mmCIF file of C-alpha atoms in Angstrom:
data_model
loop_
_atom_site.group_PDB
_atom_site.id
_atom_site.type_symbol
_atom_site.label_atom_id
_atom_site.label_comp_id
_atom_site.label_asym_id
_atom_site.label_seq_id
_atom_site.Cartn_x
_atom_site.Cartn_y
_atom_site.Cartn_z
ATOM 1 C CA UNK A 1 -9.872 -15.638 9.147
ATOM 2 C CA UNK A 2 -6.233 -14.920 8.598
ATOM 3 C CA UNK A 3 -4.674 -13.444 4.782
ATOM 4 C CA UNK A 4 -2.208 -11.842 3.352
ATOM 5 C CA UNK A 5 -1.667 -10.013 -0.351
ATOM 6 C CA UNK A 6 -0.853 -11.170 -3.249
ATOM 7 C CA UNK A 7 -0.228 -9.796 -6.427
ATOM 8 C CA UNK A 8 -0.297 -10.988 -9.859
ATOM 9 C CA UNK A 9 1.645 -9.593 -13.038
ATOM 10 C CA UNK A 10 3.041 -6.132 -14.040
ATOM 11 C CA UNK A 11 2.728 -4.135 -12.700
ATOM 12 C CA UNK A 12 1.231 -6.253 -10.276
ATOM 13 C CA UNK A 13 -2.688 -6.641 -9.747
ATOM 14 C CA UNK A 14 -3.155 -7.092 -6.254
ATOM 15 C CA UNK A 15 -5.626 -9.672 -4.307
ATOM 16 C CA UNK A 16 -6.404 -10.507 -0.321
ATOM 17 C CA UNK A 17 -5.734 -14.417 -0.342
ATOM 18 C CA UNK A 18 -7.442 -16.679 2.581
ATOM 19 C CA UNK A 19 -4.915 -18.996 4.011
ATOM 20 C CA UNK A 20 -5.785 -22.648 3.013
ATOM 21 C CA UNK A 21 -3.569 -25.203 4.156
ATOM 22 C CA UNK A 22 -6.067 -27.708 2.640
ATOM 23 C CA UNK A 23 -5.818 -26.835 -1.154
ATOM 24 C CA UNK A 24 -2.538 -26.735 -3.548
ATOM 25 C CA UNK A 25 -4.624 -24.890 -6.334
ATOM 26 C CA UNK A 26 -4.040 -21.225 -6.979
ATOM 27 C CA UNK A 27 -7.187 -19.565 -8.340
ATOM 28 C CA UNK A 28 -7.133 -15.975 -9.741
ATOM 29 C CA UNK A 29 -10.920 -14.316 -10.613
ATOM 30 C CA UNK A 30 -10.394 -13.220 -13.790
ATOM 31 C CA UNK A 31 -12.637 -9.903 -15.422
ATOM 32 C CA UNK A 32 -13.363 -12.448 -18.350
ATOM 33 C CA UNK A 33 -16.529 -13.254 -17.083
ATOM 34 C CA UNK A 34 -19.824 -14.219 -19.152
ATOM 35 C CA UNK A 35 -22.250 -13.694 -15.731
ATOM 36 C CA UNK A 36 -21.952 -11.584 -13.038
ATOM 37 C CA UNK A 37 -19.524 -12.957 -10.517
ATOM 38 C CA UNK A 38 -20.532 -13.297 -6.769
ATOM 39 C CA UNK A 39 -20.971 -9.870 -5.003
ATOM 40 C CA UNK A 40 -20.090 -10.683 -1.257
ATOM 41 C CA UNK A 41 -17.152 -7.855 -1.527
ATOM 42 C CA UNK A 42 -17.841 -4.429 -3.508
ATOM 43 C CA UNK A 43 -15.538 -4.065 -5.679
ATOM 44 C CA UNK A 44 -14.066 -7.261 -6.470
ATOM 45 C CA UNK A 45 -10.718 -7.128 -7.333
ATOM 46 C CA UNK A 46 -10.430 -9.352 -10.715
ATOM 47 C CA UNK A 47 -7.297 -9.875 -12.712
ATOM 48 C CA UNK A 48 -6.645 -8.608 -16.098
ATOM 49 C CA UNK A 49 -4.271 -10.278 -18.479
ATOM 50 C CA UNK A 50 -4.227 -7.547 -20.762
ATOM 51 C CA UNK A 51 -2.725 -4.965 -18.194
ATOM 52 C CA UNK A 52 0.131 -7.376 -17.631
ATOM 53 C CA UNK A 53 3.166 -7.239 -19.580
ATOM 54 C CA UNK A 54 4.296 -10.581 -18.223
ATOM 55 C CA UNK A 55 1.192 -12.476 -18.781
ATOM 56 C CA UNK A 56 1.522 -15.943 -21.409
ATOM 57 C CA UNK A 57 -1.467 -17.624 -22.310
ATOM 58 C CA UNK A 58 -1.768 -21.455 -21.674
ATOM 59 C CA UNK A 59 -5.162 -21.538 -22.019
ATOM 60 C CA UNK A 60 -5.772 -25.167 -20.958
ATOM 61 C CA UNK A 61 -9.531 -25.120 -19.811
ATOM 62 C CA UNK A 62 -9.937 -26.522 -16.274
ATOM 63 C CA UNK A 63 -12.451 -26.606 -13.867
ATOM 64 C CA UNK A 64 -12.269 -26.640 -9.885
ATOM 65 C CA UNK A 65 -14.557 -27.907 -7.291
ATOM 66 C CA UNK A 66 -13.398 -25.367 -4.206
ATOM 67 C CA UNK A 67 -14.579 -26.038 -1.013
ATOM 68 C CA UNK A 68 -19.103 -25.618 -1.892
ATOM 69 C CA UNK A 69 -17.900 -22.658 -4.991
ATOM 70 C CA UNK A 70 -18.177 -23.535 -8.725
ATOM 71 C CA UNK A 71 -14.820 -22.236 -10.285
ATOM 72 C CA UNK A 72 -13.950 -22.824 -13.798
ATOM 73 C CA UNK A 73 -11.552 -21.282 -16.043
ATOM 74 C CA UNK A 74 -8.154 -21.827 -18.094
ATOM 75 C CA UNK A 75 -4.413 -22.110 -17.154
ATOM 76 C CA UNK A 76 -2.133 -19.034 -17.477
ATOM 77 C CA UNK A 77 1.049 -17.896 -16.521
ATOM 78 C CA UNK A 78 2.385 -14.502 -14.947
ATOM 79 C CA UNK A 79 4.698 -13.079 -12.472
ATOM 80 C CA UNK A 80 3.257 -14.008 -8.773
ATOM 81 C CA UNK A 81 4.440 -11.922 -6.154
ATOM 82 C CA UNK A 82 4.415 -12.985 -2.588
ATOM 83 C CA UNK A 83 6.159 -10.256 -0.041
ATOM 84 C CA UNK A 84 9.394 -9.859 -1.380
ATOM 85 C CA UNK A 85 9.631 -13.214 -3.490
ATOM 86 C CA UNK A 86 9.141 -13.172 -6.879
ATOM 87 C CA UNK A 87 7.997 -16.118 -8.979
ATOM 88 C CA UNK A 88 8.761 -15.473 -12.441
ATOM 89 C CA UNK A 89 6.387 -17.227 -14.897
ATOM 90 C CA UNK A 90 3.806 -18.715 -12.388
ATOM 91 C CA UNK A 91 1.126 -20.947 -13.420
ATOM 92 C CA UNK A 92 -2.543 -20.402 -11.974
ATOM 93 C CA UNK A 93 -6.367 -21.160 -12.803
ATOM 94 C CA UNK A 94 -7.921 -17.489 -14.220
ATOM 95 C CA UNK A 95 -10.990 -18.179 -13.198
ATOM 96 C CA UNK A 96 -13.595 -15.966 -14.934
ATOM 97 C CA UNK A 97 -16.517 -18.032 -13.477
ATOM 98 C CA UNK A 98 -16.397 -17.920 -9.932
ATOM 99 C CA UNK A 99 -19.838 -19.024 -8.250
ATOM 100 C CA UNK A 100 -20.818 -19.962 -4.211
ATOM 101 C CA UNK A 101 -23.161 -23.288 -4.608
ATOM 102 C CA UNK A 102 -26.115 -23.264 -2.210
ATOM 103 C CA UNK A 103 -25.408 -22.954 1.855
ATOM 104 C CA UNK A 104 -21.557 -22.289 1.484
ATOM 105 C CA UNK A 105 -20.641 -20.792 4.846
ATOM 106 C CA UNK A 106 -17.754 -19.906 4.273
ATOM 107 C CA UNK A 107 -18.194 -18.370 0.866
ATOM 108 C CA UNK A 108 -19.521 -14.727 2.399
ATOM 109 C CA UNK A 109 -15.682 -13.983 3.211
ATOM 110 C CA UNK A 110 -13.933 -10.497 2.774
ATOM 111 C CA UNK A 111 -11.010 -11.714 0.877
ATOM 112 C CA UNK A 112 -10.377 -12.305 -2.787
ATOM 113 C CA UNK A 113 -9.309 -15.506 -3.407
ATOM 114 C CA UNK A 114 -7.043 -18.473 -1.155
ATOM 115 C CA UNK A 115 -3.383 -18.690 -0.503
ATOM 116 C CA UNK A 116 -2.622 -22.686 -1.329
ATOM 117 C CA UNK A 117 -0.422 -24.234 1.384
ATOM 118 C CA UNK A 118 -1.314 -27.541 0.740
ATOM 119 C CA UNK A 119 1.755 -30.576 1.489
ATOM 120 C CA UNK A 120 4.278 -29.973 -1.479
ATOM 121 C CA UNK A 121 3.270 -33.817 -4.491
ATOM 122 C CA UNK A 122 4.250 -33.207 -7.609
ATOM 123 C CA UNK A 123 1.879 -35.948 -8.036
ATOM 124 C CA UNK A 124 -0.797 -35.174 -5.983
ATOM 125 C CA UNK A 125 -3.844 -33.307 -8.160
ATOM 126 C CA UNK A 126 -4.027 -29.810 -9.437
ATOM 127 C CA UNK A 127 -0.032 -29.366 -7.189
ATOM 128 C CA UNK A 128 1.124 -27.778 -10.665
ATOM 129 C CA UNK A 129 -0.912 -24.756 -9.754
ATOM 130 C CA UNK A 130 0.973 -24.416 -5.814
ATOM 131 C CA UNK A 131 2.817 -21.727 -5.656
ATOM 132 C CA UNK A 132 4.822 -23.587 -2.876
ATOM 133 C CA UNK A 133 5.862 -26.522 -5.393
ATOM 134 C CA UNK A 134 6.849 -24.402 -8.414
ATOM 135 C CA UNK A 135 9.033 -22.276 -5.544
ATOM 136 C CA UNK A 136 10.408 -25.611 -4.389
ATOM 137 C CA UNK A 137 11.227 -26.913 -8.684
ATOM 138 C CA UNK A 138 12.901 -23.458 -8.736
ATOM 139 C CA UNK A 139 14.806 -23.492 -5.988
ATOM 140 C CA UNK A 140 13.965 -20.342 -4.591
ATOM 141 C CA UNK A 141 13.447 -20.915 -0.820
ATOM 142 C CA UNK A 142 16.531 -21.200 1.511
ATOM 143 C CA UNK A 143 14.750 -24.075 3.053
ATOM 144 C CA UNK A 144 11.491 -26.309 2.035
ATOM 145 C CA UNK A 145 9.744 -25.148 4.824
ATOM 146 C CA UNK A 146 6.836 -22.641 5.276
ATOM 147 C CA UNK A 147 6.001 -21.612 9.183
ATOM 148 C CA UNK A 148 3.117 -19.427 10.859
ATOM 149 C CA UNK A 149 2.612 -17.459 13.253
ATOM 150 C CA UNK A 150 -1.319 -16.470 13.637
ATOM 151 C CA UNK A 151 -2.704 -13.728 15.766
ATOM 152 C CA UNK A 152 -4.851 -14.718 18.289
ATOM 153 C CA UNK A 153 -7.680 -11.943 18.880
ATOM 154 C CA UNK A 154 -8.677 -8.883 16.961
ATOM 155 C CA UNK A 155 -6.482 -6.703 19.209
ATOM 156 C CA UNK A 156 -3.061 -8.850 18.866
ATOM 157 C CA UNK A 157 -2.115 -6.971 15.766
ATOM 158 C CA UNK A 158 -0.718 -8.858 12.541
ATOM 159 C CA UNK A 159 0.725 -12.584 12.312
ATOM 160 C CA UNK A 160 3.664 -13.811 10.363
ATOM 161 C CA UNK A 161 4.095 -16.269 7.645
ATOM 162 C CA UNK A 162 7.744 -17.066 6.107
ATOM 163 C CA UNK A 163 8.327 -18.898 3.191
ATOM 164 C CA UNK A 164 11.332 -21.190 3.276
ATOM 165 C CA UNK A 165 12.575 -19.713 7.292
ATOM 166 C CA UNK A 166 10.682 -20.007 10.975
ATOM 167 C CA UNK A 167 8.858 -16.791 11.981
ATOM 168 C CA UNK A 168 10.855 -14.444 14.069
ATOM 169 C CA UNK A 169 12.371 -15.396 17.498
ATOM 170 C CA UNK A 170 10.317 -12.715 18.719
ATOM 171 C CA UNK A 171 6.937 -14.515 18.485
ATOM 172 C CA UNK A 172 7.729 -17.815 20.479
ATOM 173 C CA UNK A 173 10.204 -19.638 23.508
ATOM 174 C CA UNK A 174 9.928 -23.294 24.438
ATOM 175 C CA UNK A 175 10.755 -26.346 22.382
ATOM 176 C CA UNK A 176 10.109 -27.916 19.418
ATOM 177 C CA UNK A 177 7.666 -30.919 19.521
ATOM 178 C CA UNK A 178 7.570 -32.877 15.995
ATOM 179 C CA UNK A 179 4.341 -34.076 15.044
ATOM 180 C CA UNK A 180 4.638 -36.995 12.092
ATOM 181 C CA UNK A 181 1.953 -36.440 9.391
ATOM 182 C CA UNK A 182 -0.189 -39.784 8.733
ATOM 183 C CA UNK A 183 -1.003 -41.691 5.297
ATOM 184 C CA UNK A 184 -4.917 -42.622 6.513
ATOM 185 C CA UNK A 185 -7.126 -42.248 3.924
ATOM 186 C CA UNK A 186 -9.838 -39.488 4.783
ATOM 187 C CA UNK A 187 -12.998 -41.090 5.753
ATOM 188 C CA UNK A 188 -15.795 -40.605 3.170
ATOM 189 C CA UNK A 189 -18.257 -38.598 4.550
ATOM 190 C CA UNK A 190 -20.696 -36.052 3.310
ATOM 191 C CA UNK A 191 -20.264 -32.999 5.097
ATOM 192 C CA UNK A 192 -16.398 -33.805 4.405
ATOM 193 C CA UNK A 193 -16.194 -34.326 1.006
ATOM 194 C CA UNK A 194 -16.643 -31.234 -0.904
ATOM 195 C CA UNK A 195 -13.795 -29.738 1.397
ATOM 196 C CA UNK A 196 -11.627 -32.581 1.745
ATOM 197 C CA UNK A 197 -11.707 -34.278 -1.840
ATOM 198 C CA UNK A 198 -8.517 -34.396 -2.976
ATOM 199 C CA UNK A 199 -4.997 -33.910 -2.721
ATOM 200 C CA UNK A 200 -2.704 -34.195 0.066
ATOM 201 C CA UNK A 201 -2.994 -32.640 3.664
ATOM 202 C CA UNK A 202 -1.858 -32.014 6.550
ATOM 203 C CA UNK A 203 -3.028 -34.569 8.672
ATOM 204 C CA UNK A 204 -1.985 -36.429 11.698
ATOM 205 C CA UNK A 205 -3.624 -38.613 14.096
ATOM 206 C CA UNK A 206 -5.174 -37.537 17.569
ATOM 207 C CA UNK A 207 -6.198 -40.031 19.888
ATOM 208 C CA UNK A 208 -8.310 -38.152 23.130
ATOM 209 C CA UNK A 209 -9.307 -34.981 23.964
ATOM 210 C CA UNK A 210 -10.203 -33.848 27.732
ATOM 211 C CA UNK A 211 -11.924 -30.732 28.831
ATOM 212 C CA UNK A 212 -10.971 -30.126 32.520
ATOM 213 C CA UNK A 213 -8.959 -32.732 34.354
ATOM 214 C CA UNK A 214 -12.043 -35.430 33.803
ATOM 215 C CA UNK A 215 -14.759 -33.209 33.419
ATOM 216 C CA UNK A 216 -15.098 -34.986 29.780
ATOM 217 C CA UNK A 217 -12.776 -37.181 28.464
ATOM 218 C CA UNK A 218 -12.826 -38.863 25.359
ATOM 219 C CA UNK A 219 -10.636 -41.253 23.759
ATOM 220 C CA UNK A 220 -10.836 -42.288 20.087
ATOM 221 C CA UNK A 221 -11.468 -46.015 19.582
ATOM 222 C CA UNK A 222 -10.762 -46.373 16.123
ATOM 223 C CA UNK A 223 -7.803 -44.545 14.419
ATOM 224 C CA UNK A 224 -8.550 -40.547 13.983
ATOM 225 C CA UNK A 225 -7.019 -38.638 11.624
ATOM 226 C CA UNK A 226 -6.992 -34.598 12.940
ATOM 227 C CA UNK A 227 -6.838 -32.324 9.628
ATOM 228 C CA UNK A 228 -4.842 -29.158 10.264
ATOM 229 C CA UNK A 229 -6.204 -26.316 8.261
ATOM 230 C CA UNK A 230 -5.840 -22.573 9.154
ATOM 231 C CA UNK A 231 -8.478 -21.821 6.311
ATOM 232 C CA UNK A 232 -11.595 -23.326 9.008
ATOM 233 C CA UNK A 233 -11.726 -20.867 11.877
ATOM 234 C CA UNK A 234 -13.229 -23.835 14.370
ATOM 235 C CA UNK A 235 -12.116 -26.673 15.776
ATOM 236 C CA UNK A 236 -14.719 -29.538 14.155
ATOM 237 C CA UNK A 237 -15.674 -32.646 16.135
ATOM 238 C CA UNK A 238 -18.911 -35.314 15.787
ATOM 239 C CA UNK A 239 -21.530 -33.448 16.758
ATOM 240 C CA UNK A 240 -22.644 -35.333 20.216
ATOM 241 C CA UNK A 241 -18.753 -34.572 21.140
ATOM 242 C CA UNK A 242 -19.010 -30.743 20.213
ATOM 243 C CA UNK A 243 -22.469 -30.621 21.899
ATOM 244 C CA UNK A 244 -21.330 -32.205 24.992
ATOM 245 C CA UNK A 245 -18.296 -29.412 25.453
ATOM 246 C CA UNK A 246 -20.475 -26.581 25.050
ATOM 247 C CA UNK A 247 -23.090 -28.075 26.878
ATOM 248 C CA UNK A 248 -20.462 -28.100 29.805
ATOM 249 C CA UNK A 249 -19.236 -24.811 29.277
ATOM 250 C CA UNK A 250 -22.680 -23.269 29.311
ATOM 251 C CA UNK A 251 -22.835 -21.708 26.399
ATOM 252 C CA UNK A 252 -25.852 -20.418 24.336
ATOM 253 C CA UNK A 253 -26.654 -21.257 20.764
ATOM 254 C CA UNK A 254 -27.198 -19.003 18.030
ATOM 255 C CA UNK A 255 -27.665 -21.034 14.374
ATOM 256 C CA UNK A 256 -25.058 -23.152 13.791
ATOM 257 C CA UNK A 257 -22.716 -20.822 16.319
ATOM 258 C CA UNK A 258 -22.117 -20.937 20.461
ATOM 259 C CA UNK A 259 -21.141 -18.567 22.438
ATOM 260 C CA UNK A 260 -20.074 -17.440 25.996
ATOM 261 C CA UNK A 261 -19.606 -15.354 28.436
ATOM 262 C CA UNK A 262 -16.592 -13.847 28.052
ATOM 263 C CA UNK A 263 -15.636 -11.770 31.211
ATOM 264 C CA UNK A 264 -16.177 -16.175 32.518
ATOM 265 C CA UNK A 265 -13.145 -16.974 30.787
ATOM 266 C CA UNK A 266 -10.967 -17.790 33.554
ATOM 267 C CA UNK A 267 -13.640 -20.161 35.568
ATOM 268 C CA UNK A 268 -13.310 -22.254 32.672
ATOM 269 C CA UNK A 269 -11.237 -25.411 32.354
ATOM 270 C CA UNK A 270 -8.474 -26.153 29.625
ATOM 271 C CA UNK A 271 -8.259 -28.561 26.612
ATOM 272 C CA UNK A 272 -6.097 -31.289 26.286
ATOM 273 C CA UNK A 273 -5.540 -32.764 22.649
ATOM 274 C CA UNK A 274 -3.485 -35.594 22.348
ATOM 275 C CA UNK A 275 -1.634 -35.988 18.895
ATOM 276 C CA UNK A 276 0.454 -38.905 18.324
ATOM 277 C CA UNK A 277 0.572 -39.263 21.834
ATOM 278 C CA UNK A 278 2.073 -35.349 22.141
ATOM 279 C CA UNK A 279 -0.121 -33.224 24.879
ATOM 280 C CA UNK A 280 -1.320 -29.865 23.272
ATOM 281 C CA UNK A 281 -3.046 -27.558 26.002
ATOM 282 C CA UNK A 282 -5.631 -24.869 24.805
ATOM 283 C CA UNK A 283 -6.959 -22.275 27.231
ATOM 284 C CA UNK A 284 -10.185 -20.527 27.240
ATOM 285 C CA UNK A 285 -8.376 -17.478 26.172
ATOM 286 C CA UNK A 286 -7.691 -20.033 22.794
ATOM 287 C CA UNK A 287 -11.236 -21.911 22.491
ATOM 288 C CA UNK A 288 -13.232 -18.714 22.728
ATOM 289 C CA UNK A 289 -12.871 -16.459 20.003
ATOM 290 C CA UNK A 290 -12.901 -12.914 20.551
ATOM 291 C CA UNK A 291 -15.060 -10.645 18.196
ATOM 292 C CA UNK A 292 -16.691 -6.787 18.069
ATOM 293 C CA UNK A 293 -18.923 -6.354 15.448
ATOM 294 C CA UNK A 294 -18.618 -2.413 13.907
ATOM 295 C CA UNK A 295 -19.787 0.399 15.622
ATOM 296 C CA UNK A 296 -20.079 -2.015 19.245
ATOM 297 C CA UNK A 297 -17.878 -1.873 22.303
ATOM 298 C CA UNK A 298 -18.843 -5.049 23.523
ATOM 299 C CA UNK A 299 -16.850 -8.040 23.129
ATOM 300 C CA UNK A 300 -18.344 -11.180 22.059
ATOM 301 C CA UNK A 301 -16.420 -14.407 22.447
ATOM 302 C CA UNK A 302 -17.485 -17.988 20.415
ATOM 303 C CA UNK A 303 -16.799 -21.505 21.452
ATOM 304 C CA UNK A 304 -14.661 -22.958 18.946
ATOM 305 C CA UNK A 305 -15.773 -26.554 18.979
ATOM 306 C CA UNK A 306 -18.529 -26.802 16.194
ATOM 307 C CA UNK A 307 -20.167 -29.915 15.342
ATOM 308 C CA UNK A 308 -19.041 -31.164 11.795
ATOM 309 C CA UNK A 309 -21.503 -33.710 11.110
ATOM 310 C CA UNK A 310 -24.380 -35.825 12.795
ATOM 311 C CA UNK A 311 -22.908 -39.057 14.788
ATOM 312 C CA UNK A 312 -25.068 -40.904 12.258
ATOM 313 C CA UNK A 313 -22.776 -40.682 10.037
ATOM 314 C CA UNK A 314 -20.161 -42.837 10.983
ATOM 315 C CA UNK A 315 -21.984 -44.149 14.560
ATOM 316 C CA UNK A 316 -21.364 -42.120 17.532
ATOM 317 C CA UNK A 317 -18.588 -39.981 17.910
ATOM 318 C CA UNK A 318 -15.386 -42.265 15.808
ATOM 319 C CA UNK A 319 -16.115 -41.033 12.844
ATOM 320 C CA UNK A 320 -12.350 -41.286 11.731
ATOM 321 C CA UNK A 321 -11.829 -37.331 11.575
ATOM 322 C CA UNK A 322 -11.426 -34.520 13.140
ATOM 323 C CA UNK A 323 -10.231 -30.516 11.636
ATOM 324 C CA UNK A 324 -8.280 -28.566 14.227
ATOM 325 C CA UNK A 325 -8.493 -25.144 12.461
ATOM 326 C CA UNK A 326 -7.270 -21.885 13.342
ATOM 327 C CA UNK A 327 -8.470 -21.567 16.675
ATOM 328 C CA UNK A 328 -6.299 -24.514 17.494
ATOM 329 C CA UNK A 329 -2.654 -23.574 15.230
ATOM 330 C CA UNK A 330 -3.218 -20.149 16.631
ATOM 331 C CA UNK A 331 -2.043 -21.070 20.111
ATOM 332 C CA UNK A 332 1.377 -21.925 18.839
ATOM 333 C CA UNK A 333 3.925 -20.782 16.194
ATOM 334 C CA UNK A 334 4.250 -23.886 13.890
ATOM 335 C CA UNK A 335 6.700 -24.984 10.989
ATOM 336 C CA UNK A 336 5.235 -27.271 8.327
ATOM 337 C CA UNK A 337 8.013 -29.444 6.575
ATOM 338 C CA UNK A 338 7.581 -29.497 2.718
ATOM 339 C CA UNK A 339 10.553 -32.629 2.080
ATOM 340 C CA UNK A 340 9.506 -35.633 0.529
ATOM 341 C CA UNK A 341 12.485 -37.500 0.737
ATOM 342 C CA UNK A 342 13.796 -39.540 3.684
ATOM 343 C CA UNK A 343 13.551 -37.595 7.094
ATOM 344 C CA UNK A 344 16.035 -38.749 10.023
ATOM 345 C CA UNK A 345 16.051 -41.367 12.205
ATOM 346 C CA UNK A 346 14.489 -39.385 14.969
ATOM 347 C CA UNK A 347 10.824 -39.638 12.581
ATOM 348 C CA UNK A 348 8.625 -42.565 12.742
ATOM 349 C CA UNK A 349 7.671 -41.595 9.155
ATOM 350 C CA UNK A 350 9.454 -40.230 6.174
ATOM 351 C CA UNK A 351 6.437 -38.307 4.986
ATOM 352 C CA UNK A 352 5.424 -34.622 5.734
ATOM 353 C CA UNK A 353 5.228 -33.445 9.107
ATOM 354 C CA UNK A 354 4.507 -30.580 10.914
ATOM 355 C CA UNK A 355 6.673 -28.832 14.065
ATOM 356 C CA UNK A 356 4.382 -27.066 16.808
ATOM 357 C CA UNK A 357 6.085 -24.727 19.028
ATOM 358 C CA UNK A 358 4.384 -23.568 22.481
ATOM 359 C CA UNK A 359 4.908 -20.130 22.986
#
């Protein structure tokens, strides 16, 4: 999973945020709670209003169904502090009620709350709370554009993300390649919808993906939208699909995870994924995911591709989405384009889009 810090008010409170390129709310745990707030980090950091000699009450009570957590709370406003920006009267969500609903995977995370990167729609839901739109109504970044540059493995050291500039030329060569963002309509699914329910993403369309030169090739039928969020560490495809890679790749299944061999890493073949029709290559060294647990030497590495749903769903393995997560923007630095007006003539669309870099 891949953060930064945050702080709220002054002097400022500070909080690890999960990147989420899939949300546009920013939610702040609040120590205004009337229950005992989740325990999966000891302490919890939770904000305090009355510490803050910027803080304004709005007090608007809202309520926000995050990912599989109950949060609920009020608007209020205070200086948000992101690196060296500073956004003067930002409104957020204090969320003093801040609950993980049964079998939330994800919610057993060691950060404090999520960094919304969500596309920049000032009508889009719960946007009023994105700290990206209120920089973009003040006029505060050089350019409406946010980029990324991930680490890749535990020992690469610390990524980059720049508000309103690319990442540092020191992080990436090659060229550009301009992905334009789709207007599909998610697919309704279950195991989709409490992630993906609303607001805008960042979404394009894929339309194959090969392992090897043949070794498994498959090409979407129907229209596939590919969700890009750094906030999923996997890459999630129909389950026969997933099952069918790792099945290949000879990996072994623990739960819900599958892992490899990974001193094997360089017998096995690369992925190709094709979005709107541009070739993105992934090697082992990006599908497998390097981990050491504490106090082991050995190095453990994961298969990436996780089965999202059951084919039943949808009806074999078009089920009209895929989510490239981390695993995938991790092999490249990328620039995500926050403009809503016309783009040039070079674009197929005038909506978002997002740039991807090789490096």
């Amino acid at each position: 999973m891949h953060t930064i810090n945050i702080s709220i008010g002054k002097p400022p409170q500070s909080f690890g945020a999960l990147l989420d390129l899939a949300s546009s709310a920013l939610l702040i745990p609040s120590v205004n709670h009337t229950t005992t707030p989740r325990s999966t980090v000891t302490p919890w950091p939770q904000y305090n209003s009355t510490l803050s000699s910027t803080f304004r009450s709005n007090g608007t009570a809202i309520t926000s169904p995050f990912m599989r957590e109950n949060v609920s709370g009020y608007l209020s406003y205070d200086d948000l502090h992101i690196s060296s920006l500073l956004l003067g009267h930002s409104l957020f969500q204090e969320a003093p009620e801040w609950h993980p609903l049964p079998e939330c995977l994800l919610c057993d995370r060691p950060t404090d709350t999520f960094f919304p990167l969500g596309p920049y729609n000032a009508s889009a839901p719960r946007n009023f709370m994105s700290p990206i739109a209120q920089l973009i109504e003040a006029e505060i970044l050089d350019s409406n554009i946010f980029s990324l540059r991930l680490s890749r493995n535990p020992g690469d050291g610390e990524g980059q993300l720049v508000l309103g500039s690319v990442v540092d030329k020191e992080f990436y060569t090659g060229e550009f390649a301009t992905i334009p963002m789709t207007s599909l309509p998610i697919p309704d699914s279950p195991s989709f919808g409490y992630v993906y329910d609303e607001g805008d993403k960042w979404k394009t369309t894929i339309s194959s993906l090969t392992l090897g030169i043949d070794s498994i090739k498959h090409t979407f039928s129907t229209p596939t939208i590919a969700i890009i969020d750094v906030g999923f560490p996997f890459i999630g495809l129909p389950a026969s699909l997933a099952e069918d890679i790792n099945a290949f790749l000879g990996t072994d299944n623990w739960g819900p995870f599958v892992w490899a061999e990974c001193g094997d890493r360089d017998t096995f073949p690369n992925v190709t994924i094709i979005l709107h029709d541009e070739g993105f290559v992934l090697t082992p060294y990006d599908y497998l995911l390097e981990q050491r647990y504490p106090g082991q030497d050995d190095l453990y590495c994961q298969s990436a591709f996780m089965a999202m749903f059951g084919d039943e769903d949808h009806g074999g393995k078009d089920e009209g989405v895929v989510v490239l997560g981390s695993a995938f923007v991790k092999a490249w630095v990328s620039v995500f384009d926050l403009e809503t007006g016309d783009m040039s003539c070079e674009f197929e669309h005038t909506s978002n889009v997002v740039i991807l870099m090789l490096t």
